[in-house]
Amino acid sequence: MNLRVPGPTPLPKQVREATAADMINHRGPEFKEMLAGICSGLQYLFETGNEVVLLTGSGTGGLEAAIVNLVNPGDQVVAVSIGAFGERFREIAETFGAQVTTVAAEWGQAADPDALDEALSRTPNARLVLVTHNETSTGVTNDLQALAEVVHAHDNGQGPLLVVDGISSVGSIPLRTDAWGCDIVITGSQKSWMSPPGVSMLSVSPRAWEAIESCICPRYYWDLQRARSYARKGQTPWTPAVSVLYALSAALQLMRAEGLEAIHARHRRVAQHMREGAQALGLELFADPAHVSDTVTTLRVPAGMDGDALVAKVREQGAVIAGGQGKLKGQVVRVGHLGYVDDADIDEVLRALAIALGRG
Ligand SMILES: *Cc1c(COP(=O)(O)O)cnc(C)c1O
C-alpha cells in the first residue's frame, strides 16, 4: 500500500530496521549519545539555536505542553485559526483558562496578517499568539514570516510570544525558527520525520523559558522545565518511547545527508507534481492557490460523488489517502506528501485517482 495520508507517513528501510533494535538503559551512556544526536539534528532542521525538548506523546501532546507551560488562568491569547488544527490549538488554550481572541479565515484561505494586526491592537496585553503554520485539514500554508513580523511589531517587552504548530511543516517546508523569531515550534515524529508516531518535539526560545519559569498553570507529565533539566543530563524525566527515538535518530541522519535545501526542494517539486496531475484529471484544488501547502494537497470531491467512496476506490487501487476533517468531511480528499516521498509515489496516487474517477 502506498500510504499517502498526512501522517503517519511511510518509513525508509533504515528507519524500520532501527526500530527493531534491542532496548537500552534510558539512563545510560548510549541513550545520552543518541539524545544529543537527535537534538542537534532537530536544531539543524528547525534552523534554531534554541534548546529542543522531546516529549513522549503525539503532536497534540506537544500543543498541550506549550499551553500548560505558558498560560496562566485568564491570560489573553490570540489564536490564528484557519482550519481544524487551528481550532484544536484554540480549544486547548481555552481548556486551560485562557481568554482567547480568534483571528479566523475562511477554510481554504490563509490568515490575513492585517487581521492579526487589528486583533493585537485590540488586545495589547496578549501574552501568546498561536499560529498553525501548515493547516493540514485544508492544505493551506500560512505566511508565517509575515504573521511573525506583525507579532514582533506588537512586542511590548513582555511578548506576545509566538507559538507555532509546525507539526506538518518543519522538516519539510521552510520554517526559520530563529530568523522569524518563533518562540516555540512544535512538531511530531510521524509527519516530516519519517518515523513512527509517539514523540513530540518542541524548540523553546530563551524568553519563552522565562515565561515558563513564572507560569503557574499546574502541570506534571508535560513540565518543560523538568524536561529541560533532564535533557541537560542526556535523559528524559520519564521513560521515553525508546524505539521511536531509534527511528528518529536514523531518520535525522538521512535528513542531514540529504540536506535542508534539498529536502525543501523535493517537497516543492513533489507537491507541484501532485497539484498538476490532479488538475489534469479534472480535479479542483480546495486551497487558495497563492497559499497551497507543499506537504498536503486538498482536492474537492467532484459533484455527485461521495468523499468516503472516493477514498475507498483509491484504496482498491493501492493508495491510501485521507478524507476531509470537521466541516470538510465528505467534501474534500487529502493527499499527504511529506517525509519519505518522491515523484514515483505521486505517480501511483495519480494513477489510482484516475481509475477511481473512471478516467484511467
Ligand atoms: C497531525 C497534526 C496535528 C496533530 O498531531 P497528532 O500527532 O495527531 O496529535 C496537529 N496539528 C497539525 C498541523 C497536524 O498536521
PDB file of C-alpha atoms in Angstrom, residues 136-279:
ATOM      1  CA  THR A 136      -3.277  20.018   7.425  1.00  0.00           C
ATOM      2  CA  SER A 137      -7.092  19.950   7.279  1.00  0.00           C
ATOM      3  CA  THR A 138      -7.339  22.471   4.434  1.00  0.00           C
ATOM      4  CA  GLY A 139      -3.955  22.164   2.700  1.00  0.00           C
ATOM      5  CA  VAL A 140      -3.013  25.792   3.309  1.00  0.00           C
ATOM      6  CA  THR A 141       0.355  27.161   4.441  1.00  0.00           C
ATOM      7  CA  ASN A 142       0.194  30.428   6.331  1.00  0.00           C
ATOM      8  CA  ASP A 143       2.735  33.138   5.603  1.00  0.00           C
ATOM      9  CA  LEU A 144       4.400  32.595   8.950  1.00  0.00           C
ATOM     10  CA  GLN A 145       7.116  35.137   8.332  1.00  0.00           C
ATOM     11  CA  ALA A 146       4.555  37.910   7.700  1.00  0.00           C
ATOM     12  CA  LEU A 147       2.483  36.866  10.739  1.00  0.00           C
ATOM     13  CA  ALA A 148       5.626  36.793  12.872  1.00  0.00           C
ATOM     14  CA  GLU A 149       6.541  40.325  11.798  1.00  0.00           C
ATOM     15  CA  VAL A 150       3.120  41.515  12.965  1.00  0.00           C
ATOM     16  CA  VAL A 151       3.575  39.773  16.317  1.00  0.00           C
ATOM     17  CA  HIS A 152       7.004  41.342  16.807  1.00  0.00           C
ATOM     18  CA  ALA A 153       5.690  44.791  15.862  1.00  0.00           C
ATOM     19  CA  HIS A 154       3.342  44.495  18.870  1.00  0.00           C
ATOM     20  CA  ASP A 155       6.096  43.381  21.232  1.00  0.00           C
ATOM     21  CA  ASN A 156       5.801  45.313  24.483  1.00  0.00           C
ATOM     22  CA  GLY A 157       8.851  43.753  26.100  1.00  0.00           C
ATOM     23  CA  GLN A 158       6.722  41.008  27.681  1.00  0.00           C
ATOM     24  CA  GLY A 159       5.720  39.432  24.412  1.00  0.00           C
ATOM     25  CA  PRO A 160       3.403  38.343  22.979  1.00  0.00           C
ATOM     26  CA  LEU A 161       5.264  35.117  22.457  1.00  0.00           C
ATOM     27  CA  LEU A 162       4.815  33.398  19.117  1.00  0.00           C
ATOM     28  CA  VAL A 163       3.849  29.740  19.490  1.00  0.00           C
ATOM     29  CA  VAL A 164       3.778  27.779  16.253  1.00  0.00           C
ATOM     30  CA  ASP A 165       2.109  24.479  15.455  1.00  0.00           C
ATOM     31  CA  GLY A 166       4.693  23.336  12.906  1.00  0.00           C
ATOM     32  CA  ILE A 167       3.560  19.729  13.121  1.00  0.00           C
ATOM     33  CA  SER A 168       3.102  19.300   9.360  1.00  0.00           C
ATOM     34  CA  SER A 169       5.656  21.852   8.188  1.00  0.00           C
ATOM     35  CA  VAL A 170       9.002  21.881   9.969  1.00  0.00           C
ATOM     36  CA  GLY A 171      11.295  19.298   8.410  1.00  0.00           C
ATOM     37  CA  SER A 172       9.534  19.538   5.014  1.00  0.00           C
ATOM     38  CA  ILE A 173       8.971  23.173   4.176  1.00  0.00           C
ATOM     39  CA  PRO A 174      10.966  26.202   5.357  1.00  0.00           C
ATOM     40  CA  LEU A 175      10.304  27.238   8.947  1.00  0.00           C
ATOM     41  CA  ARG A 176      13.113  29.541  10.033  1.00  0.00           C
ATOM     42  CA  THR A 177      12.625  29.379  13.786  1.00  0.00           C
ATOM     43  CA  ASP A 178      15.303  31.888  14.761  1.00  0.00           C
ATOM     44  CA  ALA A 179      15.231  34.176  11.723  1.00  0.00           C
ATOM     45  CA  TRP A 180      11.448  34.588  12.069  1.00  0.00           C
ATOM     46  CA  GLY A 181      11.528  34.801  15.870  1.00  0.00           C
ATOM     47  CA  CYS A 182       9.352  31.792  16.704  1.00  0.00           C
ATOM     48  CA  ASP A 183       9.407  31.284  20.475  1.00  0.00           C
ATOM     49  CA  ILE A 184       8.026  27.770  20.469  1.00  0.00           C
ATOM     50  CA  VAL A 185       7.780  25.450  17.481  1.00  0.00           C
ATOM     51  CA  ILE A 186       6.078  22.090  17.876  1.00  0.00           C
ATOM     52  CA  THR A 187       6.214  19.016  15.658  1.00  0.00           C
ATOM     53  CA  GLY A 188       5.507  15.290  15.817  1.00  0.00           C
ATOM     54  CA  SER A 189       7.580  12.262  14.813  1.00  0.00           C
ATOM     55  CA  GLN A 190       5.042  10.814  12.332  1.00  0.00           C
ATOM     56  CA  LYS A 191       4.889  13.832   9.999  1.00  0.00           C
ATOM     57  CA  SER A 192       8.003  15.165   8.255  1.00  0.00           C
ATOM     58  CA  TRP A 193      10.321  12.969  10.248  1.00  0.00           C
ATOM     59  CA  MET A 194       9.905   9.578   8.524  1.00  0.00           C
ATOM     60  CA  SER A 195       9.407   7.996  11.954  1.00  0.00           C
ATOM     61  CA  PRO A 196       6.560   6.204  13.738  1.00  0.00           C
ATOM     62  CA  PRO A 197       4.112   8.225  15.865  1.00  0.00           C
ATOM     63  CA  GLY A 198       4.769   8.740  19.565  1.00  0.00           C
ATOM     64  CA  VAL A 199       7.235  11.574  20.081  1.00  0.00           C
ATOM     65  CA  SER A 200       6.611  15.306  20.015  1.00  0.00           C
ATOM     66  CA  MET A 201       9.481  17.767  19.653  1.00  0.00           C
ATOM     67  CA  LEU A 202       9.472  21.424  20.730  1.00  0.00           C
ATOM     68  CA  SER A 203      12.013  24.207  20.372  1.00  0.00           C
ATOM     69  CA  VAL A 204      11.894  26.825  23.123  1.00  0.00           C
ATOM     70  CA  SER A 205      13.428  30.307  22.962  1.00  0.00           C
ATOM     71  CA  PRO A 206      15.174  31.921  25.956  1.00  0.00           C
ATOM     72  CA  ARG A 207      12.307  34.347  26.514  1.00  0.00           C
ATOM     73  CA  ALA A 208       9.807  31.502  26.342  1.00  0.00           C
ATOM     74  CA  TRP A 209      11.814  29.764  29.082  1.00  0.00           C
ATOM     75  CA  GLU A 210      11.483  32.902  31.209  1.00  0.00           C
ATOM     76  CA  ALA A 211       7.716  32.885  30.740  1.00  0.00           C
ATOM     77  CA  ILE A 212       7.620  29.161  31.543  1.00  0.00           C
ATOM     78  CA  GLU A 213       9.507  29.712  34.792  1.00  0.00           C
ATOM     79  CA  SER A 214       6.875  32.162  36.048  1.00  0.00           C
ATOM     80  CA  CYS A 215       3.798  30.313  34.736  1.00  0.00           C
ATOM     81  CA  ILE A 216       1.544  28.970  37.490  1.00  0.00           C
ATOM     82  CA  CYS A 217      -0.610  26.599  35.436  1.00  0.00           C
ATOM     83  CA  PRO A 218      -0.383  23.118  37.042  1.00  0.00           C
ATOM     84  CA  ARG A 219       1.486  20.502  35.028  1.00  0.00           C
ATOM     85  CA  TYR A 220       3.437  17.357  35.746  1.00  0.00           C
ATOM     86  CA  TYR A 221       3.990  14.998  32.798  1.00  0.00           C
ATOM     87  CA  TRP A 222       4.284  17.948  30.399  1.00  0.00           C
ATOM     88  CA  ASP A 223       6.508  20.061  32.658  1.00  0.00           C
ATOM     89  CA  LEU A 224       9.028  21.580  30.251  1.00  0.00           C
ATOM     90  CA  GLN A 225      11.409  22.784  32.976  1.00  0.00           C
ATOM     91  CA  ARG A 226      11.764  19.231  34.189  1.00  0.00           C
ATOM     92  CA  ALA A 227      12.244  18.083  30.587  1.00  0.00           C
ATOM     93  CA  ARG A 228      14.981  20.682  30.165  1.00  0.00           C
ATOM     94  CA  SER A 229      16.862  19.772  33.310  1.00  0.00           C
ATOM     95  CA  TYR A 230      16.849  16.080  32.352  1.00  0.00           C
ATOM     96  CA  ALA A 231      17.803  16.889  28.748  1.00  0.00           C
ATOM     97  CA  ARG A 232      20.904  18.631  30.055  1.00  0.00           C
ATOM     98  CA  LYS A 233      21.903  15.324  31.658  1.00  0.00           C
ATOM     99  CA  GLY A 234      21.176  13.423  28.435  1.00  0.00           C
ATOM    100  CA  GLN A 235      17.914  11.997  29.698  1.00  0.00           C
ATOM    101  CA  THR A 236      14.154  12.469  29.739  1.00  0.00           C
ATOM    102  CA  PRO A 237      12.199  12.771  33.010  1.00  0.00           C
ATOM    103  CA  TRP A 238      10.043   9.722  32.282  1.00  0.00           C
ATOM    104  CA  THR A 239      10.734   6.533  30.340  1.00  0.00           C
ATOM    105  CA  PRO A 240      10.772   7.650  26.697  1.00  0.00           C
ATOM    106  CA  ALA A 241       9.482   5.809  23.604  1.00  0.00           C
ATOM    107  CA  VAL A 242      12.959   4.359  23.023  1.00  0.00           C
ATOM    108  CA  SER A 243      12.116   2.574  19.746  1.00  0.00           C
ATOM    109  CA  VAL A 244      10.612   5.717  18.241  1.00  0.00           C
ATOM    110  CA  LEU A 245      13.790   7.560  19.202  1.00  0.00           C
ATOM    111  CA  TYR A 246      15.880   4.895  17.448  1.00  0.00           C
ATOM    112  CA  ALA A 247      13.800   5.636  14.369  1.00  0.00           C
ATOM    113  CA  LEU A 248      14.098   9.392  14.741  1.00  0.00           C
ATOM    114  CA  SER A 249      17.844   9.116  15.174  1.00  0.00           C
ATOM    115  CA  ALA A 250      18.180   7.082  11.952  1.00  0.00           C
ATOM    116  CA  ALA A 251      15.785   9.376  10.068  1.00  0.00           C
ATOM    117  CA  LEU A 252      17.666  12.510  11.107  1.00  0.00           C
ATOM    118  CA  GLN A 253      20.878  11.001   9.776  1.00  0.00           C
ATOM    119  CA  LEU A 254      19.159  10.513   6.420  1.00  0.00           C
ATOM    120  CA  MET A 255      17.803  14.060   6.547  1.00  0.00           C
ATOM    121  CA  ARG A 256      21.190  15.559   7.334  1.00  0.00           C
ATOM    122  CA  ALA A 257      22.716  13.628   4.467  1.00  0.00           C
ATOM    123  CA  GLU A 258      20.043  14.923   2.087  1.00  0.00           C
ATOM    124  CA  GLY A 259      20.372  18.468   3.427  1.00  0.00           C
ATOM    125  CA  LEU A 260      17.820  21.113   4.360  1.00  0.00           C
ATOM    126  CA  GLU A 261      17.686  22.842   0.984  1.00  0.00           C
ATOM    127  CA  ALA A 262      17.343  19.562  -0.915  1.00  0.00           C
ATOM    128  CA  ILE A 263      14.548  18.397   1.399  1.00  0.00           C
ATOM    129  CA  HIS A 264      12.639  21.634   0.848  1.00  0.00           C
ATOM    130  CA  ALA A 265      13.189  21.466  -2.912  1.00  0.00           C
ATOM    131  CA  ARG A 266      11.965  17.858  -3.060  1.00  0.00           C
ATOM    132  CA  HIS A 267       8.760  18.754  -1.181  1.00  0.00           C
ATOM    133  CA  ARG A 268       8.149  21.714  -3.500  1.00  0.00           C
ATOM    134  CA  ARG A 269       8.670  19.567  -6.590  1.00  0.00           C
ATOM    135  CA  VAL A 270       6.547  16.644  -5.424  1.00  0.00           C
ATOM    136  CA  ALA A 271       3.692  18.958  -4.356  1.00  0.00           C
ATOM    137  CA  GLN A 272       3.734  20.728  -7.715  1.00  0.00           C
ATOM    138  CA  HIS A 273       3.627  17.349  -9.437  1.00  0.00           C
ATOM    139  CA  MET A 274       0.621  16.323  -7.307  1.00  0.00           C
ATOM    140  CA  ARG A 275      -1.290  19.531  -7.979  1.00  0.00           C
ATOM    141  CA  GLU A 276      -0.654  19.498 -11.729  1.00  0.00           C
ATOM    142  CA  GLY A 277      -1.521  15.817 -12.013  1.00  0.00           C
ATOM    143  CA  ALA A 278      -4.762  16.232 -10.056  1.00  0.00           C
ATOM    144  CA  GLN A 279      -5.788  19.234 -12.136  1.00  0.00           C
TER     145      GLN A 279
END
